[in-house]
């Protein structure tokens, strides 16, 4: 069974909608670990739309499992990662207009930039993963950067509109896991995984970890609302 890493970015998204102090992703990380998460994932974006520098600093002190810092391969953020020293850095592409990470890194198009960032981070003794699409050329390019791991993008599988597409995307992911392992890369997977589609991915041999955010935070709101309303009613009475 793969380890589950919980991405808590969207706890910060709710907080930032009021630019306030709650809900605090630090508390969410603590409770996720208590529930069995084996890692906490946060994406420090250049535009700081959800996770803030303060979150990362406190999480570095409080996360007891493993902190996986997602980030774009850009100078400012690379320096922050080197300073924070998460157990793992995951390099992802980033575009200001995007709603969420839209696909894997195009290592073939930007080999030097990505290898440069990997090299700089690894030189400081940090573990590096690259978020890539399930594509054999990207896997080979990932290996050439010197990265330790690849996170296979499961977004297209998650969004497949019919069973044929789903099977096709699943096959691509399975082949990519096998190809990555053959090259000596460690493998994780994530993006778009939810309570319905996760099982097939968690059954793929060799996938060490799953990184899941949106569906868990979305479900937390639904399963928690009854208790929250009852607590408020108690106070009103
Ligand atoms: N992996 C990576 C690289 C991501 O960028 C994200 C989204 O932040 C996830 C996994 C989690 O995706 P989701 O929120 O759809 O579960």
Coordinates of C-alpha atoms and ligand atoms in Angstrom, one line a residue:
X1 CA 0.0 0.0 0.0
X2 CA 1.4 3.4 -0.9
X3 CA 2.0 6.0 1.8
X4 CA -0.6 8.9 1.8
X5 CA 0.7 12.4 1.8
X6 CA -2.0 15.0 2.3
X7 CA -1.8 18.3 0.5
X8 CA -3.2 21.1 2.7
X9 CA -3.0 24.0 0.3
X10 CA -6.7 24.4 0.2
X11 CA -7.0 24.9 3.9
X12 CA -4.8 28.0 3.2
X13 CA -7.0 28.9 0.2
X14 CA -10.0 29.2 2.6
X15 CA -8.0 31.3 5.0
X16 CA -6.7 33.6 2.3
X17 CA -10.2 34.3 1.0
X18 CA -10.5 36.5 4.2
X19 CA -6.8 37.2 4.6
X20 CA -7.3 36.1 8.1
X21 CA -5.8 33.5 10.5
X22 CA -8.3 30.6 10.1
X23 CA -8.4 27.9 9.2
X24 CA -4.7 27.4 9.9
X25 CA -3.0 24.8 7.7
X26 CA -0.7 24.1 10.6
X27 CA -3.6 22.7 12.6
X28 CA -4.8 20.7 9.6
X29 CA -1.4 19.2 9.1
X30 CA -1.3 18.1 12.8
X31 CA -4.7 16.5 12.5
X32 CA -3.9 14.8 9.2
X33 CA -0.8 13.2 10.8
X34 CA -2.9 12.1 13.7
X35 CA -5.3 10.4 11.3
X36 CA -2.5 8.5 9.6
X37 CA -1.0 10.7 6.9
X38 CA 2.6 9.9 6.4
X39 CA 3.5 13.2 4.8
X40 CA 2.3 16.7 4.5
X41 CA 2.5 18.5 1.1
X42 CA 2.4 22.3 0.6
X43 CA 2.9 24.3 -2.6
X44 CA 4.6 27.6 -2.0
X45 CA 3.6 29.4 -5.2
X46 CA 5.3 32.5 -6.5
X47 CA 2.0 34.4 -6.2
X48 CA 1.5 33.1 -2.6
X49 CA -2.2 32.5 -3.4
X50 CA -2.6 29.9 -0.6
X51 CA 0.4 28.7 1.4
X52 CA 2.4 31.6 2.9
X53 CA 6.1 31.7 4.0
X54 CA 4.9 31.8 7.6
X55 CA 3.1 28.5 7.1
X56 CA 6.1 26.8 5.7
X57 CA 8.3 28.0 8.5
X58 CA 6.0 26.7 11.2
X59 CA 5.2 23.5 9.4
X60 CA 9.0 22.9 9.2
X61 CA 9.0 22.9 13.0
X62 CA 5.8 21.0 13.6
X63 CA 5.4 18.3 10.9
X64 CA 6.5 15.1 12.4
X65 CA 6.2 12.8 9.4
X66 CA 7.6 14.3 6.3
X67 CA 7.3 17.7 4.7
X68 CA 7.1 17.7 0.9
X69 CA 7.5 21.2 -0.5
X70 CA 6.0 21.6 -4.0
X71 CA 7.5 24.5 -5.9
X72 CA 8.4 25.9 -9.4
X73 CA 12.1 25.7 -10.4
X74 CA 12.7 29.4 -9.9
X75 CA 15.5 31.1 -8.1
X76 CA 13.6 32.8 -5.3
X77 CA 11.7 29.6 -4.2
X78 CA 14.8 27.4 -4.6
X79 CA 16.5 29.6 -2.1
X80 CA 13.6 29.3 0.3
X81 CA 13.6 25.5 0.0
X82 CA 17.3 25.4 0.7
X83 CA 16.7 27.5 3.8
X84 CA 13.6 25.5 5.1
X85 CA 15.1 22.1 4.3
X86 CA 11.9 20.0 3.8
X87 CA 12.4 16.2 3.6
X88 CA 11.5 16.4 0.0
X89 CA 11.1 19.0 -2.8
X90 CA 8.8 18.4 -5.7
X91 CA 9.4 20.6 -8.7
X92 CA 6.2 21.5 -10.6
X93 CA 5.4 23.8 -13.5
X94 CA 3.6 27.0 -12.5
X95 CA 1.6 29.6 -14.4
X96 CA -0.1 32.6 -12.8
X97 CA -3.4 32.1 -14.7
X98 CA -3.8 28.4 -13.8
X99 CA -6.4 27.3 -11.2
X100 CA -4.2 24.4 -10.1
X101 CA -1.1 22.6 -11.5
X102 CA -2.2 21.7 -15.0
X103 CA 0.2 19.1 -16.1
X104 CA 3.7 17.8 -15.6
X105 CA 7.0 19.6 -16.0
X106 CA 8.1 19.8 -19.7
X107 CA 11.6 18.7 -19.0
X108 CA 12.3 18.1 -22.7
X109 CA 11.6 21.8 -23.4
X110 CA 13.6 23.1 -20.4
X111 CA 16.3 20.6 -19.5
X112 CA 18.8 23.1 -18.3
X113 CA 16.5 25.1 -16.1
X114 CA 15.2 22.0 -14.4
X115 CA 18.5 20.1 -14.1
X116 CA 20.0 23.4 -12.7
X117 CA 17.4 23.6 -10.0
X118 CA 17.7 19.8 -9.2
X119 CA 21.4 20.1 -9.0
X120 CA 21.3 23.2 -6.7
X121 CA 18.8 21.6 -4.3
X122 CA 20.5 18.2 -4.3
X123 CA 23.9 19.7 -3.6
X124 CA 22.4 20.9 -0.3
X125 CA 21.5 17.4 0.6
X126 CA 17.7 17.5 -0.2
X127 CA 15.7 14.8 -1.9
X128 CA 14.1 15.9 -5.2
X129 CA 11.1 14.7 -7.1
X130 CA 9.8 15.9 -10.5
X131 CA 6.1 16.0 -11.3
X132 CA 5.8 14.7 -14.8
X133 CA 3.2 13.4 -17.2
X134 CA 3.1 9.6 -17.9
X135 CA 5.3 9.9 -20.9
X136 CA 8.5 7.8 -21.6
X137 CA 10.5 10.7 -23.0
X138 CA 9.8 12.9 -20.0
X139 CA 10.8 10.0 -17.7
X140 CA 14.2 9.6 -19.5
X141 CA 14.7 13.4 -19.3
X142 CA 13.8 13.3 -15.6
X143 CA 16.4 10.7 -15.0
X144 CA 19.0 12.8 -16.8
X145 CA 18.4 15.7 -14.4
X146 CA 19.7 13.7 -11.5
X147 CA 16.3 13.7 -9.6
X148 CA 15.6 11.0 -7.1
X149 CA 12.0 10.4 -7.8
X150 CA 9.2 11.2 -10.2
X151 CA 5.6 11.9 -9.3
X152 CA 3.4 10.7 -12.2
X153 CA 0.6 13.0 -13.0
X154 CA -2.7 11.2 -12.7
X155 CA -4.9 14.2 -13.8
X156 CA -5.8 12.9 -17.2
X157 CA -6.8 9.5 -15.7
X158 CA -8.9 11.3 -13.1
X159 CA -10.6 13.4 -15.8
X160 CA -11.2 10.6 -18.3
X161 CA -14.7 10.9 -19.7
X162 CA -15.4 7.3 -20.4
X163 CA -14.2 3.9 -19.5
X164 CA -12.0 3.5 -22.7
X165 CA -10.2 6.8 -21.9
X166 CA -9.8 5.7 -18.3
X167 CA -8.2 2.4 -19.2
X168 CA -5.9 4.1 -21.7
X169 CA -4.7 6.6 -19.2
X170 CA -4.3 3.9 -16.5
X171 CA -2.1 1.9 -18.9
X172 CA 0.1 5.0 -19.5
X173 CA 0.5 5.4 -15.8
X174 CA 1.3 1.7 -15.3
X175 CA 3.9 1.8 -18.1
X176 CA 5.4 5.0 -16.8
X177 CA 5.8 3.5 -13.3
X178 CA 7.5 0.5 -14.7
X179 CA 9.8 2.6 -17.0
X180 CA 10.7 4.9 -14.1
X181 CA 11.6 2.0 -11.8
X182 CA 13.7 0.4 -14.5
X183 CA 15.8 3.6 -14.6
X184 CA 16.2 3.5 -10.9
X185 CA 13.8 6.4 -10.1
X186 CA 11.5 6.2 -7.1
X187 CA 7.9 6.7 -8.0
X188 CA 4.9 8.5 -6.5
X189 CA 1.6 9.7 -8.1
X190 CA -1.0 12.3 -7.7
X191 CA -3.4 15.0 -8.9
X192 CA -7.1 14.6 -9.2
X193 CA -7.3 11.5 -7.1
X194 CA -10.5 11.1 -5.1
X195 CA -12.5 8.6 -3.1
X196 CA -13.7 6.9 -6.3
X197 CA -10.7 6.7 -8.5
X198 CA -7.9 6.2 -6.0
X199 CA -8.1 2.4 -5.7
X200 CA -6.8 1.5 -9.2
X201 CA -3.8 3.8 -8.7
X202 CA -3.0 2.6 -5.2
X203 CA -2.9 -1.0 -6.6
X204 CA 0.0 -0.2 -9.0
X205 CA 3.1 -1.9 -7.8
X206 CA 6.0 0.3 -7.2
X207 CA 4.1 3.5 -6.4
X208 CA 5.5 4.4 -3.0
X209 CA 3.3 7.5 -2.3
X210 CA 0.2 9.2 -3.3
X211 CA -0.2 13.0 -2.9
X212 CA -3.8 14.0 -2.5
X213 CA -5.3 17.3 -1.6
X214 CA -8.5 18.7 -3.1
X215 CA -10.7 15.6 -2.5
X216 CA -9.7 15.2 1.1
X217 CA -10.1 18.9 2.0
X218 CA -13.5 18.9 0.1
X219 CA -14.6 15.9 2.1
X220 CA -13.5 17.4 5.3
X221 CA -15.9 20.3 4.8
X222 CA -18.8 18.0 4.2
X223 CA -18.1 15.5 7.0
X224 CA -17.3 18.3 9.4
X225 CA -20.2 20.7 8.8
X226 CA -22.8 19.0 11.1
X227 CA -20.4 19.1 14.1
X228 CA -19.5 22.7 13.4
X229 CA -23.2 23.8 13.2
X230 CA -24.0 22.0 16.4
X231 CA -21.2 23.7 18.2
X232 CA -22.3 27.1 17.0
X233 CA -25.9 26.4 18.1
X234 CA -24.7 25.4 21.5
X235 CA -23.0 28.8 21.9
X236 CA -26.1 30.6 20.6
X237 CA -28.3 28.9 23.2
Ligands
LIG1 N1 0.7 16.5 -6.9 C1 1.0 17.7 -7.4 C2 2.3 17.9 -8.0 C3 0.1 18.8 -7.3 O1 0.5 20.0 -7.8 C4 -1.1 18.7 -6.7 C5 -2.0 19.8 -6.5 O2 -1.4 20.8 -5.7 C6 -1.4 17.4 -6.2 C7 -0.5 16.3 -6.3 C8 -2.7 17.1 -5.5 O3 -3.7 17.2 -6.4 P1 -5.2 17.3 -5.9 O4 -5.4 18.5 -5.1 O5 -6.0 17.3 -7.1 O6 -5.4 16.0 -5.0

